[in-house]
Amino acid sequence: MLELHLPWLELAILTPLVGVVVSLFNKNAEQTRLVAIVFSGLSLAMGIGAWEDFNTLKVFEAHDRWDLVEPLFGPDVVVIDEFNAPLLALTSLMFFLTPLATLRTKIKRFPFRMNLISQFLMLSTLACRGPWIIISLMGLQTLPIVWELRTRGKSSRGFVIHMGLFLVLLIGGWSMIDLEDPSHEHSIAAIMLLTLAILIRSGCAPMHCWMTDLFEKASLGSSLLFVSPMIGAYAAVRLLLPVAPDWAMRIVALASLFTAVYSAGMALVQTESRRFFCYLILSNASLVLVGLEVVTPIGLTGALSTWIAVCLSLSGFGLTLRAIESRVGRLSLNDYHGLYSQMPLLATFFLLTGVATVGFPGTVGFAGIELIVEGAVEVYPYVGMAVVIATALNGIAIMRVYFRLFTGTIYQSSFCMEARWPERVGILVLSALIIGGGIWPQPGVKSRFHAAKEIMSRRETHTQAETDKHATLSAIPDDDMIAPTKREQASHTLTVE
């Protein structure tokens, strides 16, 4: 495997940890916020550097130069490939913009130090290909959230129960796969345990209660950063997709499809802004899983493209909602608020990111949604229809919330509620990516298509290898077949004598 020219990958992962150490010497929240912005920004720069360095190699995968983790975990555990390269940069961007857009009135309530720890864990997971390391990191990702809930005096019981069940199922399923004979098909029990674990972590209904509970009790920024990178979908690609048979993929696809339509319908009737946003994330993340489990080149390309688009658009949507809440508090959707006159820039960005999540033409999500529908129709026609229904319901829900928040009346305020310059920076960056990716989608779709072909090739190679081993073992006669032949030879010898 080729090496990057510089150790970009490990620098991007370890930089947030350095920020955690530096923040321990800070005496106030403002200094901690500044440290979080600086070191998450440095990690973003390293992630972009790793992506650009990787693109110059013209290969599917590469590992860091001077790989420091190889003596501990073995070769090629931390890698960058066409699948995770944009995810690393995008996740770093989200962790950079969140503290940057945090207003000074909220800095005492947002856990900047835990934000850096979460960034380290997320980047480590996305850069890792070792199954047991991925499982361990996914378990550690839950600790900052539990700490924040306890710090805020909120109950963490629902979150802990769901994440504990997820880890038990994941560890149990992968342990069984490790213990099973690789020359035979994996047992139904092992595959079912892995499938259920992925569905819980992805928030598929009816195992989605932990996500709505999280958005209601934790800070909106922390909830957004825990959910929007779609680590459940990443685990599906790295752990489930290579070993699962077609029937397991169909189970995940059907569960995800039901969740997409159900969550879109729930988003349409919510009366509280956070719950609406939670169901919007659930619906869009489930559409990504639908494309992943269709397992066709077009469907998988659409899923990977939509993954990037949903992360971008929902991150911007969540940051906009967070900015509005920091000015007027939590929002009820029973009344009209008329906030457009006070914050026209935030209102415009709210609408832009909202329509981008449903694949509006000219935005980054358009190509991905079209490819998911086309790929799904080729395999299951009703799946394509359900995807269209879910997308339409999401679009209606977004427009309903936009009119509730920004129209209907005139909001009177004694202070300026316009976007501050850090928020303007985030709006400018995300708007450029959303519109630029919609106007010029070819590079992104081409990259996702290459990644989809390689993922499918590895899945087919694994399946074919198991089939060949099974056929080879079946062709070898056992002792019961050989023994009669020896007895016949002995009998023939005695007869001749």
Short mmCIF file of C-alpha atoms in Angstrom, two decimals:
data_model
loop_
_atom_site.label_atom_id
_atom_site.label_comp_id
_atom_site.label_asym_id
_atom_site.label_seq_id
_atom_site.Cartn_x
_atom_site.Cartn_y
_atom_site.Cartn_z
CA MET A 1 0.00 0.00 0.00
CA LEU A 2 1.31 3.43 -0.94
CA GLU A 3 2.12 6.09 1.64
CA LEU A 4 1.10 9.73 1.85
CA HIS A 5 3.90 12.22 1.41
CA LEU A 6 3.39 13.54 4.96
CA PRO A 7 1.69 12.10 8.08
CA TRP A 8 -1.44 14.19 7.48
CA LEU A 9 -3.83 11.58 8.79
CA GLU A 10 -2.31 11.08 12.22
CA LEU A 11 -1.76 14.82 12.61
CA ALA A 12 -5.44 15.47 11.88
CA ILE A 13 -6.47 12.87 14.46
CA LEU A 14 -4.02 13.85 17.21
CA THR A 15 -4.34 17.64 16.93
CA PRO A 16 -7.64 17.76 18.92
CA LEU A 17 -5.95 15.81 21.74
CA VAL A 18 -3.21 18.43 21.87
CA GLY A 19 -5.96 21.02 22.14
CA VAL A 20 -7.45 19.15 25.10
CA VAL A 21 -4.10 19.27 26.91
CA VAL A 22 -3.68 22.99 26.18
CA SER A 23 -7.23 23.75 27.34
CA LEU A 24 -6.47 22.26 30.77
CA PHE A 25 -4.34 25.35 31.52
CA ASN A 26 -7.11 27.81 30.65
CA LYS A 27 -8.90 29.66 33.41
CA ASN A 28 -12.13 30.74 31.69
CA ALA A 29 -14.58 29.55 29.06
CA GLU A 30 -13.59 32.22 26.52
CA GLN A 31 -10.01 30.95 26.40
CA THR A 32 -11.22 27.35 26.14
CA ARG A 33 -13.44 28.34 23.22
CA LEU A 34 -10.50 29.99 21.47
CA VAL A 35 -8.34 26.88 21.96
CA ALA A 36 -11.13 24.67 20.58
CA ILE A 37 -11.47 26.88 17.50
CA VAL A 38 -7.72 26.95 16.83
CA PHE A 39 -7.06 23.23 17.23
CA SER A 40 -10.20 22.07 15.45
CA GLY A 41 -9.23 24.44 12.64
CA LEU A 42 -5.73 22.95 12.52
CA SER A 43 -7.26 19.47 12.40
CA LEU A 44 -9.45 20.61 9.50
CA ALA A 45 -6.39 21.89 7.65
CA MET A 46 -4.61 18.56 8.19
CA GLY A 47 -7.68 16.65 7.00
CA ILE A 48 -7.86 18.70 3.81
CA GLY A 49 -4.12 18.19 3.35
CA ALA A 50 -4.56 14.42 3.69
CA TRP A 51 -7.36 14.46 1.11
CA GLU A 52 -5.34 16.48 -1.40
CA ASP A 53 -2.20 14.40 -0.82
CA PHE A 54 -4.23 11.24 -1.32
CA ASN A 55 -5.70 12.53 -4.59
CA THR A 56 -2.21 12.99 -6.02
CA LEU A 57 -1.46 9.26 -5.56
CA LYS A 58 -4.24 8.12 -7.95
CA VAL A 59 -4.95 4.96 -5.91
CA PHE A 60 -7.95 3.71 -3.93
CA GLU A 61 -6.24 3.61 -0.53
CA ALA A 62 -3.06 4.69 1.24
CA HIS A 63 -1.68 4.93 4.75
CA ASP A 64 0.26 7.58 6.59
CA ARG A 65 3.97 8.06 6.25
CA TRP A 66 5.74 6.99 9.46
CA ASP A 67 2.68 5.07 10.64
CA LEU A 68 2.90 5.35 14.44
CA VAL A 69 0.04 2.97 15.24
CA GLU A 70 1.38 0.06 13.18
CA PRO A 71 3.51 -1.38 16.04
CA LEU A 72 0.44 -1.38 18.31
CA PHE A 73 -2.39 -2.52 16.05
CA GLY A 74 -0.72 -4.00 12.99
CA PRO A 75 -0.32 -2.79 9.42
CA ASP A 76 -2.94 -0.87 7.45
CA VAL A 77 -5.32 -0.29 10.37
CA VAL A 78 -5.45 3.50 9.95
CA VAL A 79 -5.92 4.23 6.25
CA ILE A 80 -7.36 6.85 3.95
CA ASP A 81 -9.29 5.78 0.88
CA GLU A 82 -11.81 7.19 -1.58
CA PHE A 83 -14.61 6.24 0.78
CA ASN A 84 -13.48 8.02 3.96
CA ALA A 85 -11.28 10.84 2.60
CA PRO A 86 -14.13 13.38 2.17
CA LEU A 87 -15.78 12.19 5.40
CA LEU A 88 -12.66 13.04 7.41
CA ALA A 89 -12.50 16.59 6.03
CA LEU A 90 -16.26 17.10 6.37
CA THR A 91 -16.34 15.90 9.98
CA SER A 92 -13.45 18.21 10.86
CA LEU A 93 -15.32 21.10 9.22
CA MET A 94 -18.39 20.42 11.37
CA PHE A 95 -16.32 20.30 14.55
CA PHE A 96 -14.64 23.58 13.56
CA LEU A 97 -17.77 25.54 12.67
CA THR A 98 -19.71 24.53 15.79
CA PRO A 99 -17.44 26.25 18.36
CA LEU A 100 -16.78 29.08 15.90
CA ALA A 101 -20.51 29.85 15.65
CA THR A 102 -21.10 29.62 19.41
CA LEU A 103 -22.15 33.01 20.78
CA ARG A 104 -20.48 34.38 23.89
CA THR A 105 -23.76 34.19 25.76
CA LYS A 106 -23.65 30.38 25.42
CA ILE A 107 -19.96 29.58 25.91
CA LYS A 108 -20.42 28.55 29.55
CA ARG A 109 -22.96 25.88 28.57
CA PHE A 110 -21.14 24.32 25.62
CA PRO A 111 -18.47 21.68 26.49
CA PHE A 112 -15.59 22.80 24.27
CA ARG A 113 -13.07 20.41 25.82
CA MET A 114 -15.38 17.44 25.33
CA ASN A 115 -15.97 18.68 21.80
CA LEU A 116 -12.26 18.20 21.07
CA ILE A 117 -12.30 14.71 22.60
CA SER A 118 -15.32 13.81 20.47
CA GLN A 119 -13.54 15.08 17.37
CA PHE A 120 -10.55 12.86 18.13
CA LEU A 121 -12.81 9.82 18.57
CA MET A 122 -14.86 10.53 15.44
CA LEU A 123 -11.81 11.05 13.22
CA SER A 124 -10.15 7.94 14.66
CA THR A 125 -13.23 5.89 13.83
CA LEU A 126 -13.53 7.22 10.29
CA ALA A 127 -9.83 6.58 9.59
CA CYS A 128 -9.85 3.06 11.04
CA ARG A 129 -10.49 -0.21 9.25
CA GLY A 130 -9.83 -2.69 12.07
CA PRO A 131 -13.18 -4.15 13.26
CA TRP A 132 -12.38 -4.36 16.97
CA ILE A 133 -10.84 -0.89 17.03
CA ILE A 134 -13.93 0.54 15.32
CA ILE A 135 -16.16 -1.15 17.89
CA SER A 136 -14.05 0.17 20.78
CA LEU A 137 -14.05 3.72 19.41
CA MET A 138 -17.80 3.66 18.86
CA GLY A 139 -18.21 2.73 22.51
CA LEU A 140 -15.92 5.54 23.65
CA GLN A 141 -17.87 8.08 21.57
CA THR A 142 -20.81 7.75 23.95
CA LEU A 143 -18.83 8.86 27.02
CA PRO A 144 -18.68 12.64 26.26
CA ILE A 145 -22.45 12.65 25.72
CA VAL A 146 -23.10 10.83 29.00
CA TRP A 147 -20.77 13.27 30.78
CA GLU A 148 -22.60 16.26 29.33
CA LEU A 149 -26.03 14.92 30.28
CA ARG A 150 -24.86 14.28 33.83
CA THR A 151 -23.26 17.75 34.01
CA ARG A 152 -26.50 19.39 32.88
CA GLY A 153 -28.47 17.44 35.49
CA LYS A 154 -30.40 15.45 32.87
CA SER A 155 -31.20 11.77 32.95
CA SER A 156 -28.97 9.67 30.71
CA ARG A 157 -30.84 6.41 31.32
CA GLY A 158 -32.48 6.14 27.90
CA PHE A 159 -29.29 6.97 26.04
CA VAL A 160 -27.18 4.58 28.13
CA ILE A 161 -29.65 1.70 27.73
CA HIS A 162 -29.80 2.03 23.94
CA MET A 163 -26.05 2.50 23.49
CA GLY A 164 -25.32 -0.33 25.92
CA LEU A 165 -27.60 -2.66 23.98
CA PHE A 166 -25.97 -1.53 20.74
CA LEU A 167 -22.48 -2.35 22.05
CA VAL A 168 -23.54 -5.72 23.48
CA LEU A 169 -25.09 -6.77 20.17
CA LEU A 170 -22.14 -5.48 18.15
CA ILE A 171 -19.52 -7.17 20.34
CA GLY A 172 -21.52 -10.40 20.45
CA GLY A 173 -22.07 -10.49 16.70
CA TRP A 174 -18.46 -9.79 15.77
CA SER A 175 -17.17 -12.25 18.38
CA MET A 176 -19.25 -14.97 16.77
CA ILE A 177 -17.94 -14.04 13.33
CA ASP A 178 -14.36 -14.21 14.61
CA LEU A 179 -14.95 -17.64 16.15
CA GLU A 180 -16.71 -19.12 13.14
CA ASP A 181 -14.97 -21.07 10.40
CA PRO A 182 -14.18 -18.56 7.62
CA SER A 183 -14.62 -21.30 5.02
CA HIS A 184 -18.36 -21.50 5.75
CA GLU A 185 -21.16 -18.97 5.64
CA HIS A 186 -21.57 -16.96 8.81
CA SER A 187 -24.36 -18.01 11.14
CA ILE A 188 -27.74 -16.32 11.08
CA ALA A 189 -27.37 -15.39 14.76
CA ALA A 190 -24.11 -13.50 14.18
CA ILE A 191 -25.50 -11.59 11.20
CA MET A 192 -28.71 -10.73 13.05
CA LEU A 193 -26.78 -9.38 16.04
CA LEU A 194 -24.71 -7.13 13.77
CA THR A 195 -27.80 -6.01 11.87
CA LEU A 196 -29.72 -5.09 15.02
CA ALA A 197 -26.70 -3.22 16.39
CA ILE A 198 -26.40 -1.14 13.21
CA LEU A 199 -30.13 -0.36 13.24
CA ILE A 200 -29.99 0.83 16.86
CA ARG A 201 -26.96 3.07 16.30
CA SER A 202 -28.54 4.51 13.16
CA GLY A 203 -31.74 5.30 15.03
CA CYS A 204 -34.06 3.17 12.90
CA ALA A 205 -37.63 2.99 14.20
CA PRO A 206 -38.77 1.75 16.64
CA MET A 207 -35.28 1.94 18.19
CA HIS A 208 -34.95 5.70 17.70
CA CYS A 209 -36.10 6.94 21.11
CA TRP A 210 -32.54 7.61 22.27
CA MET A 211 -32.08 10.19 19.52
CA THR A 212 -35.15 12.30 20.32
CA ASP A 213 -34.20 12.07 24.00
CA LEU A 214 -30.68 13.25 23.19
CA PHE A 215 -31.81 16.32 21.26
CA GLU A 216 -34.19 17.34 24.03
CA LYS A 217 -31.70 17.00 26.90
CA ALA A 218 -28.21 17.70 25.53
CA SER A 219 -26.97 20.87 23.86
CA LEU A 220 -27.96 21.15 20.22
CA GLY A 221 -24.33 21.44 19.13
CA SER A 222 -23.23 18.24 20.88
CA SER A 223 -26.27 16.32 19.63
CA LEU A 224 -25.62 17.48 16.09
CA LEU A 225 -21.96 16.45 16.19
CA PHE A 226 -22.79 13.03 17.62
CA VAL A 227 -25.43 12.20 15.01
CA SER A 228 -24.60 13.98 11.75
CA PRO A 229 -21.35 12.12 10.82
CA MET A 230 -23.56 8.98 10.52
CA ILE A 231 -21.21 6.61 12.31
CA GLY A 232 -23.92 3.94 12.16
CA ALA A 233 -23.78 4.00 8.37
CA TYR A 234 -19.98 3.90 8.53
CA ALA A 235 -20.15 0.77 10.69
CA ALA A 236 -22.56 -0.75 8.18
CA VAL A 237 -20.03 -0.25 5.37
CA ARG A 238 -16.97 -1.44 7.32
CA LEU A 239 -18.49 -4.25 9.40
CA LEU A 240 -21.81 -5.44 8.00
CA LEU A 241 -21.60 -4.99 4.23
CA PRO A 242 -18.54 -7.24 3.65
CA VAL A 243 -19.96 -10.25 5.53
CA ALA A 244 -23.76 -9.95 5.39
CA PRO A 245 -25.81 -12.01 2.91
CA ASP A 246 -28.48 -10.46 0.72
CA TRP A 247 -31.32 -11.21 3.15
CA ALA A 248 -29.62 -9.15 5.87
CA MET A 249 -29.22 -6.25 3.45
CA ARG A 250 -32.92 -6.44 2.66
CA ILE A 251 -33.79 -6.29 6.36
CA VAL A 252 -31.70 -3.15 6.82
CA ALA A 253 -33.15 -1.61 3.65
CA LEU A 254 -36.76 -2.25 4.69
CA ALA A 255 -36.19 -1.00 8.25
CA SER A 256 -34.46 2.11 6.92
CA LEU A 257 -37.19 2.72 4.36
CA PHE A 258 -39.88 2.49 7.02
CA THR A 259 -37.90 4.87 9.24
CA ALA A 260 -37.43 7.36 6.41
CA VAL A 261 -41.17 7.59 5.69
CA TYR A 262 -42.20 7.42 9.36
CA SER A 263 -39.73 10.12 10.42
CA ALA A 264 -40.75 12.37 7.53
CA GLY A 265 -44.36 12.08 8.63
CA MET A 266 -43.40 12.78 12.25
CA ALA A 267 -41.39 15.84 11.23
CA LEU A 268 -44.51 17.17 9.55
CA VAL A 269 -46.55 17.25 12.79
CA GLN A 270 -43.98 18.29 15.40
CA THR A 271 -44.73 21.29 17.60
CA GLU A 272 -41.18 21.83 18.90
CA SER A 273 -38.22 22.81 16.72
CA ARG A 274 -35.68 20.39 18.16
CA ARG A 275 -37.91 17.36 17.74
CA PHE A 276 -38.64 18.44 14.19
CA PHE A 277 -34.91 18.66 13.45
CA CYS A 278 -34.28 15.27 15.05
CA TYR A 279 -36.87 13.55 12.85
CA LEU A 280 -35.51 15.36 9.80
CA ILE A 281 -32.06 13.92 10.53
CA LEU A 282 -33.54 10.46 11.09
CA SER A 283 -35.37 10.51 7.78
CA ASN A 284 -32.40 11.66 5.73
CA ALA A 285 -29.92 9.33 7.45
CA SER A 286 -32.29 6.43 6.76
CA LEU A 287 -32.35 7.33 3.06
CA VAL A 288 -28.58 6.97 3.06
CA LEU A 289 -28.92 3.48 4.56
CA VAL A 290 -31.51 2.56 1.94
CA GLY A 291 -29.03 3.38 -0.81
CA LEU A 292 -26.23 1.51 0.95
CA GLU A 293 -28.24 -1.69 1.27
CA VAL A 294 -29.53 -1.70 -2.33
CA VAL A 295 -25.98 -2.84 -3.24
CA THR A 296 -26.00 -1.72 -6.87
CA PRO A 297 -23.37 0.62 -8.35
CA ILE A 298 -25.89 3.40 -8.98
CA GLY A 299 -27.67 3.02 -5.64
CA LEU A 300 -24.43 2.85 -3.68
CA THR A 301 -23.06 5.88 -5.52
CA GLY A 302 -26.24 7.76 -4.70
CA ALA A 303 -26.01 6.76 -1.03
CA LEU A 304 -22.39 7.91 -0.72
CA SER A 305 -23.20 11.18 -2.53
CA THR A 306 -26.26 11.77 -0.36
CA TRP A 307 -24.15 11.03 2.72
CA ILE A 308 -21.93 14.02 1.93
CA ALA A 309 -24.88 16.21 0.96
CA VAL A 310 -26.90 15.39 4.08
CA CYS A 311 -23.92 16.03 6.37
CA LEU A 312 -23.33 19.43 4.75
CA SER A 313 -26.93 20.58 4.57
CA LEU A 314 -28.10 19.27 7.94
CA SER A 315 -25.01 20.68 9.65
CA GLY A 316 -25.84 24.09 8.23
CA PHE A 317 -29.51 23.64 9.08
CA GLY A 318 -28.68 22.65 12.65
CA LEU A 319 -26.21 25.50 13.13
CA THR A 320 -28.85 27.95 11.88
CA LEU A 321 -31.45 26.57 14.27
CA ARG A 322 -28.86 26.73 17.05
CA ALA A 323 -28.13 30.38 16.24
CA ILE A 324 -31.83 31.23 16.38
CA GLU A 325 -32.28 29.41 19.70
CA SER A 326 -29.32 31.28 21.19
CA ARG A 327 -31.20 34.54 20.53
CA VAL A 328 -34.83 33.74 21.36
CA GLY A 329 -34.68 30.39 23.21
CA ARG A 330 -36.32 27.12 22.23
CA LEU A 331 -38.95 27.57 19.57
CA SER A 332 -42.55 26.36 19.51
CA LEU A 333 -44.03 25.55 16.12
CA ASN A 334 -47.59 26.20 17.28
CA ASP A 335 -47.23 29.95 16.66
CA TYR A 336 -45.83 32.26 14.01
CA HIS A 337 -42.70 34.11 15.14
CA GLY A 338 -42.00 36.50 12.26
CA LEU A 339 -38.21 36.49 12.71
CA TYR A 340 -37.33 37.34 9.11
CA SER A 341 -37.21 41.08 9.73
CA GLN A 342 -34.71 40.58 12.57
CA MET A 343 -32.43 37.99 10.94
CA PRO A 344 -32.85 37.88 7.14
CA LEU A 345 -29.46 36.23 6.54
CA LEU A 346 -30.20 33.38 8.93
CA ALA A 347 -33.66 32.97 7.39
CA THR A 348 -32.18 32.71 3.90
CA PHE A 349 -29.58 30.17 5.01
CA PHE A 350 -32.27 28.20 6.87
CA LEU A 351 -34.23 27.89 3.63
CA LEU A 352 -31.15 27.07 1.53
CA THR A 353 -29.94 24.28 3.79
CA GLY A 354 -33.49 22.98 4.21
CA VAL A 355 -34.18 22.55 0.51
CA ALA A 356 -30.68 21.09 0.04
CA THR A 357 -31.57 18.21 2.37
CA VAL A 358 -34.38 17.12 0.03
CA GLY A 359 -32.27 17.33 -3.12
CA PHE A 360 -33.56 20.59 -4.58
CA PRO A 361 -32.11 21.21 -8.09
CA GLY A 362 -28.97 23.31 -7.97
CA THR A 363 -27.95 22.07 -4.52
CA VAL A 364 -25.46 19.41 -3.52
CA GLY A 365 -28.14 16.85 -2.65
CA PHE A 366 -29.87 16.77 -6.04
CA ALA A 367 -27.61 14.23 -7.80
CA GLY A 368 -27.45 11.88 -4.81
CA ILE A 369 -31.23 11.64 -4.33
CA GLU A 370 -31.74 11.04 -8.05
CA LEU A 371 -29.17 8.23 -8.04
CA ILE A 372 -30.73 6.59 -4.97
CA VAL A 373 -34.17 6.60 -6.63
CA GLU A 374 -32.80 5.26 -9.92
CA GLY A 375 -30.72 2.57 -8.21
CA ALA A 376 -33.59 1.50 -5.96
CA VAL A 377 -36.13 1.30 -8.79
CA GLU A 378 -33.87 -1.12 -10.67
CA VAL A 379 -34.04 -3.59 -7.78
CA TYR A 380 -37.30 -2.85 -5.93
CA PRO A 381 -39.73 -0.45 -7.69
CA TYR A 382 -41.71 0.25 -4.51
CA VAL A 383 -38.52 1.42 -2.76
CA GLY A 384 -38.07 4.24 -5.25
CA MET A 385 -41.66 5.33 -4.70
CA ALA A 386 -41.20 5.33 -0.92
CA VAL A 387 -38.00 7.40 -1.23
CA VAL A 388 -39.90 10.00 -3.27
CA ILE A 389 -42.70 10.08 -0.68
CA ALA A 390 -40.24 10.54 2.20
CA THR A 391 -38.43 13.32 0.36
CA ALA A 392 -41.69 15.10 -0.47
CA LEU A 393 -42.88 14.93 3.15
CA ASN A 394 -39.54 16.32 4.33
CA GLY A 395 -39.83 19.20 1.88
CA ILE A 396 -43.34 20.05 3.08
CA ALA A 397 -42.20 19.89 6.72
CA ILE A 398 -39.26 22.22 6.05
CA MET A 399 -41.44 24.82 4.33
CA ARG A 400 -43.99 24.61 7.15
CA VAL A 401 -41.32 25.28 9.77
CA TYR A 402 -39.82 28.10 7.70
CA PHE A 403 -43.16 29.90 7.54
CA ARG A 404 -43.76 29.33 11.26
CA LEU A 405 -40.41 30.78 12.27
CA PHE A 406 -39.92 33.65 9.85
CA THR A 407 -43.34 34.85 8.67
CA GLY A 408 -46.86 35.54 9.93
CA THR A 409 -46.09 38.47 12.21
CA ILE A 410 -43.39 41.02 13.03
CA TYR A 411 -41.03 40.19 15.87
CA GLN A 412 -40.06 43.14 18.04
CA SER A 413 -36.62 43.11 19.67
CA SER A 414 -34.67 45.62 21.73
CA PHE A 415 -31.27 44.41 20.45
CA CYS A 416 -29.72 43.44 17.13
CA MET A 417 -30.34 39.79 16.24
CA GLU A 418 -28.43 39.68 12.96
CA ALA A 419 -25.76 37.05 12.34
CA ARG A 420 -22.35 37.82 13.88
CA TRP A 421 -19.16 37.55 11.83
CA PRO A 422 -18.27 33.99 12.96
CA GLU A 423 -21.74 32.85 11.94
CA ARG A 424 -21.35 34.68 8.64
CA VAL A 425 -18.12 32.75 8.00
CA GLY A 426 -19.91 29.46 8.54
CA ILE A 427 -22.83 30.54 6.36
CA LEU A 428 -20.49 31.59 3.55
CA VAL A 429 -18.45 28.37 3.63
CA LEU A 430 -21.42 26.01 3.78
CA SER A 431 -23.39 27.98 1.17
CA ALA A 432 -20.44 27.81 -1.23
CA LEU A 433 -20.15 24.04 -0.74
CA ILE A 434 -23.90 23.42 -1.06
CA ILE A 435 -24.39 25.54 -4.18
CA GLY A 436 -21.01 24.68 -5.71
CA GLY A 437 -21.65 20.96 -5.27
CA GLY A 438 -25.02 21.39 -6.99
CA ILE A 439 -23.77 23.40 -9.94
CA TRP A 440 -20.66 21.25 -10.50
CA PRO A 441 -21.45 17.76 -9.13
CA GLN A 442 -19.21 15.75 -11.48
CA PRO A 443 -16.06 15.53 -9.28
CA GLY A 444 -18.01 14.46 -6.22
CA VAL A 445 -20.14 11.90 -8.05
CA LYS A 446 -17.09 10.49 -9.84
CA SER A 447 -15.24 10.06 -6.55
CA ARG A 448 -18.27 8.40 -4.92
CA PHE A 449 -18.70 6.09 -7.94
CA HIS A 450 -15.10 4.88 -7.64
CA ALA A 451 -15.60 4.26 -3.92
CA ALA A 452 -18.87 2.41 -4.58
CA LYS A 453 -17.24 0.14 -7.17
CA GLU A 454 -14.41 -0.73 -4.80
CA ILE A 455 -16.81 -1.44 -1.90
CA MET A 456 -18.90 -3.72 -4.11
CA SER A 457 -15.78 -5.40 -5.50
CA ARG A 458 -14.57 -6.24 -2.00
CA ARG A 459 -17.98 -7.54 -1.00
CA GLU A 460 -18.13 -9.74 -4.11
CA THR A 461 -14.56 -10.93 -3.54
CA HIS A 462 -15.38 -11.92 0.04
CA THR A 463 -18.54 -13.73 -1.06
CA GLN A 464 -16.77 -15.50 -3.91
CA ALA A 465 -13.90 -16.56 -1.64
CA GLU A 466 -16.33 -18.14 0.81
CA THR A 467 -18.12 -19.90 -2.06
CA ASP A 468 -14.85 -21.24 -3.50
CA LYS A 469 -13.70 -22.52 -0.11
CA HIS A 470 -17.04 -24.19 0.47
CA ALA A 471 -16.92 -25.81 -2.99
CA THR A 472 -13.33 -26.98 -2.46
CA LEU A 473 -14.16 -28.58 0.87
CA SER A 474 -17.24 -30.22 -0.59
CA ALA A 475 -15.15 -31.73 -3.37
CA ILE A 476 -12.72 -33.41 -0.93
CA PRO A 477 -14.00 -36.88 0.00
CA ASP A 478 -14.24 -37.66 3.69
CA ASP A 479 -13.10 -40.81 5.50
CA ASP A 480 -16.45 -42.51 5.07
CA MET A 481 -16.11 -42.20 1.33
CA ILE A 482 -12.48 -43.32 1.25
CA ALA A 483 -12.84 -46.27 3.64
CA PRO A 484 -15.08 -48.43 1.38
CA THR A 485 -12.61 -47.97 -1.43
CA LYS A 486 -9.79 -49.37 0.73
CA ARG A 487 -11.94 -52.31 1.80
CA GLU A 488 -12.81 -53.05 -1.80
CA GLN A 489 -9.10 -53.07 -2.69
CA ALA A 490 -8.31 -55.47 0.18
CA SER A 491 -11.17 -57.77 -0.84
CA HIS A 492 -9.96 -57.75 -4.42
CA THR A 493 -6.43 -58.70 -3.28
CA LEU A 494 -7.70 -61.68 -1.25
CA THR A 495 -9.80 -62.88 -4.16
CA VAL A 496 -6.80 -62.84 -6.48
CA GLU A 497 -4.73 -64.79 -4.00
#
